[in-house]
């Protein structure tokens, strides 16, 4: 079993930055790939970014490429999402998710989910 806890959300003005953290505990998280997803009110949950268990490959949604960076610290069992140049349309609850395989952009491939952290970007 893997437990995931997100933190770092908050209220920020457009153009600002936030760094989300996803702390993992439980099984050997170092062998799990991790994804970040988000869900805005009235919308479906969507892929944001993902990183392979080794940290060697990353994937991004087109809407965040060049603005968001996903990374992992194996020693701390933590995955980060650095979000720069935030826009009001980035407002959503952000979730991290883990799965014992290669990173993908597909929600149903992920087995473990955190509770989410709210990100609000004001215009």
mmCIF file of N, CA, C and O in Angstrom, residues 11-12 16 22-24 26-28 39 47 50 52 54 58 61 67 75-76 84 94 100 103 107 112 116 121:
data_model
loop_
_atom_site.group_PDB
_atom_site.id
_atom_site.type_symbol
_atom_site.label_atom_id
_atom_site.label_comp_id
_atom_site.label_asym_id
_atom_site.label_seq_id
_atom_site.Cartn_x
_atom_site.Cartn_y
_atom_site.Cartn_z
ATOM 1 N N UNK A 11 -3.517 30.339 -2.632
ATOM 2 C CA UNK A 11 -4.029 31.418 -3.486
ATOM 3 C C UNK A 11 -2.845 32.235 -3.994
ATOM 4 O O UNK A 11 -1.989 32.662 -3.198
ATOM 5 N N UNK A 12 -2.801 32.463 -5.285
ATOM 6 C CA UNK A 12 -1.706 33.220 -5.883
ATOM 7 C C UNK A 12 -2.252 34.069 -7.018
ATOM 8 O O UNK A 12 -3.267 33.717 -7.636
ATOM 9 N N UNK A 16 2.164 34.370 -10.895
ATOM 10 C CA UNK A 16 2.929 33.910 -9.748
ATOM 11 C C UNK A 16 3.311 32.444 -9.841
ATOM 12 O O UNK A 16 3.070 31.779 -10.867
ATOM 13 N N UNK A 22 4.298 16.116 -3.083
ATOM 14 C CA UNK A 22 3.555 14.868 -2.906
ATOM 15 C C UNK A 22 4.468 13.944 -2.107
ATOM 16 O O UNK A 22 5.437 13.398 -2.648
ATOM 17 N N UNK A 23 4.167 13.788 -0.837
ATOM 18 C CA UNK A 23 4.975 12.939 0.043
ATOM 19 C C UNK A 23 4.370 11.548 0.097
ATOM 20 O O UNK A 23 3.169 11.393 0.323
ATOM 21 N N UNK A 24 5.225 10.555 -0.094
ATOM 22 C CA UNK A 24 4.752 9.173 -0.145
ATOM 23 C C UNK A 24 5.263 8.371 1.025
ATOM 24 O O UNK A 24 6.363 8.584 1.519
ATOM 25 N N UNK A 26 4.809 4.136 2.776
ATOM 26 C CA UNK A 26 4.294 2.813 2.495
ATOM 27 C C UNK A 26 5.323 1.976 1.762
ATOM 28 O O UNK A 26 6.484 1.938 2.115
ATOM 29 N N UNK A 27 4.875 1.340 0.704
ATOM 30 C CA UNK A 27 5.757 0.463 -0.046
ATOM 31 C C UNK A 27 6.903 1.237 -0.678
ATOM 32 O O UNK A 27 7.015 2.433 -0.553
ATOM 33 N N UNK A 28 7.738 0.541 -1.382
ATOM 34 C CA UNK A 28 8.912 1.135 -1.992
ATOM 35 C C UNK A 28 8.491 2.106 -3.083
ATOM 36 O O UNK A 28 8.381 1.762 -4.252
ATOM 37 N N UNK A 39 -8.425 18.892 -11.203
ATOM 38 C CA UNK A 39 -9.854 18.906 -11.497
ATOM 39 C C UNK A 39 -10.434 20.250 -11.103
ATOM 40 O O UNK A 39 -10.398 20.632 -9.923
ATOM 41 N N UNK A 47 -5.010 15.191 -16.879
ATOM 42 C CA UNK A 47 -3.574 14.983 -16.694
ATOM 43 C C UNK A 47 -2.834 16.319 -16.725
ATOM 44 O O UNK A 47 -3.155 17.199 -17.530
ATOM 45 N N UNK A 50 3.743 13.919 -15.426
ATOM 46 C CA UNK A 50 4.095 12.624 -14.859
ATOM 47 C C UNK A 50 5.603 12.430 -14.948
ATOM 48 O O UNK A 50 6.272 13.013 -15.816
ATOM 49 N N UNK A 52 8.698 9.262 -14.496
ATOM 50 C CA UNK A 52 8.993 7.851 -14.325
ATOM 51 C C UNK A 52 9.607 7.579 -12.961
ATOM 52 O O UNK A 52 10.136 8.495 -12.319
ATOM 53 N N UNK A 54 12.284 6.293 -12.194
ATOM 54 C CA UNK A 54 13.710 6.621 -12.145
ATOM 55 C C UNK A 54 13.966 8.125 -12.219
ATOM 56 O O UNK A 54 15.077 8.587 -11.971
ATOM 57 N N UNK A 58 9.945 12.501 -18.243
ATOM 58 C CA UNK A 58 8.825 13.309 -17.778
ATOM 59 C C UNK A 58 7.867 13.574 -18.928
ATOM 60 O O UNK A 58 8.255 13.539 -20.105
ATOM 61 N N UNK A 61 1.193 17.889 -19.990
ATOM 62 C CA UNK A 61 0.073 18.307 -20.827
ATOM 63 C C UNK A 61 0.496 19.545 -21.614
ATOM 64 O O UNK A 61 1.306 20.353 -21.129
ATOM 65 N N UNK A 67 5.844 25.823 -18.435
ATOM 66 C CA UNK A 67 5.504 26.566 -17.210
ATOM 67 C C UNK A 67 5.635 25.702 -15.956
ATOM 68 O O UNK A 67 6.005 26.200 -14.901
ATOM 69 N N UNK A 75 15.377 10.330 -2.018
ATOM 70 C CA UNK A 75 15.758 10.232 -0.608
ATOM 71 C C UNK A 75 14.618 10.667 0.311
ATOM 72 O O UNK A 75 14.501 10.182 1.433
ATOM 73 N N UNK A 76 13.791 11.582 -0.183
ATOM 74 C CA UNK A 76 12.688 12.097 0.627
ATOM 75 C C UNK A 76 11.351 11.458 0.253
ATOM 76 O O UNK A 76 10.321 11.811 0.835
ATOM 77 N N UNK A 84 5.012 27.729 -12.531
ATOM 78 C CA UNK A 84 5.361 29.123 -12.773
ATOM 79 C C UNK A 84 4.386 29.743 -13.770
ATOM 80 O O UNK A 84 3.663 29.043 -14.480
ATOM 81 N N UNK A 94 -5.485 19.903 -7.187
ATOM 82 C CA UNK A 94 -4.398 19.129 -7.773
ATOM 83 C C UNK A 94 -4.180 17.852 -6.969
ATOM 84 O O UNK A 94 -4.070 17.903 -5.736
ATOM 85 N N UNK A 100 2.761 1.382 -10.112
ATOM 86 C CA UNK A 100 3.975 0.571 -10.213
ATOM 87 C C UNK A 100 4.250 0.217 -11.659
ATOM 88 O O UNK A 100 4.101 -0.930 -12.062
ATOM 89 N N UNK A 103 5.459 5.761 -16.293
ATOM 90 C CA UNK A 103 4.566 6.909 -16.197
ATOM 91 C C UNK A 103 3.686 6.993 -17.438
ATOM 92 O O UNK A 103 4.140 6.758 -18.561
ATOM 93 N N UNK A 107 -5.472 8.368 -16.548
ATOM 94 C CA UNK A 107 -5.902 8.362 -15.152
ATOM 95 C C UNK A 107 -6.076 6.962 -14.596
ATOM 96 O O UNK A 107 -5.614 6.658 -13.499
ATOM 97 N N UNK A 112 -2.948 4.606 -6.785
ATOM 98 C CA UNK A 112 -2.955 5.305 -5.497
ATOM 99 C C UNK A 112 -3.099 6.804 -5.728
ATOM 100 O O UNK A 112 -2.449 7.372 -6.601
ATOM 101 N N UNK A 116 -5.652 15.582 -2.490
ATOM 102 C CA UNK A 116 -5.718 16.794 -3.303
ATOM 103 C C UNK A 116 -5.375 18.048 -2.523
ATOM 104 O O UNK A 116 -5.521 18.104 -1.293
ATOM 105 N N UNK A 121 -5.848 30.664 -8.651
ATOM 106 C CA UNK A 121 -5.090 31.725 -9.294
ATOM 107 C C UNK A 121 -6.046 32.870 -9.598
ATOM 108 O O UNK A 121 -6.997 32.710 -10.364
#
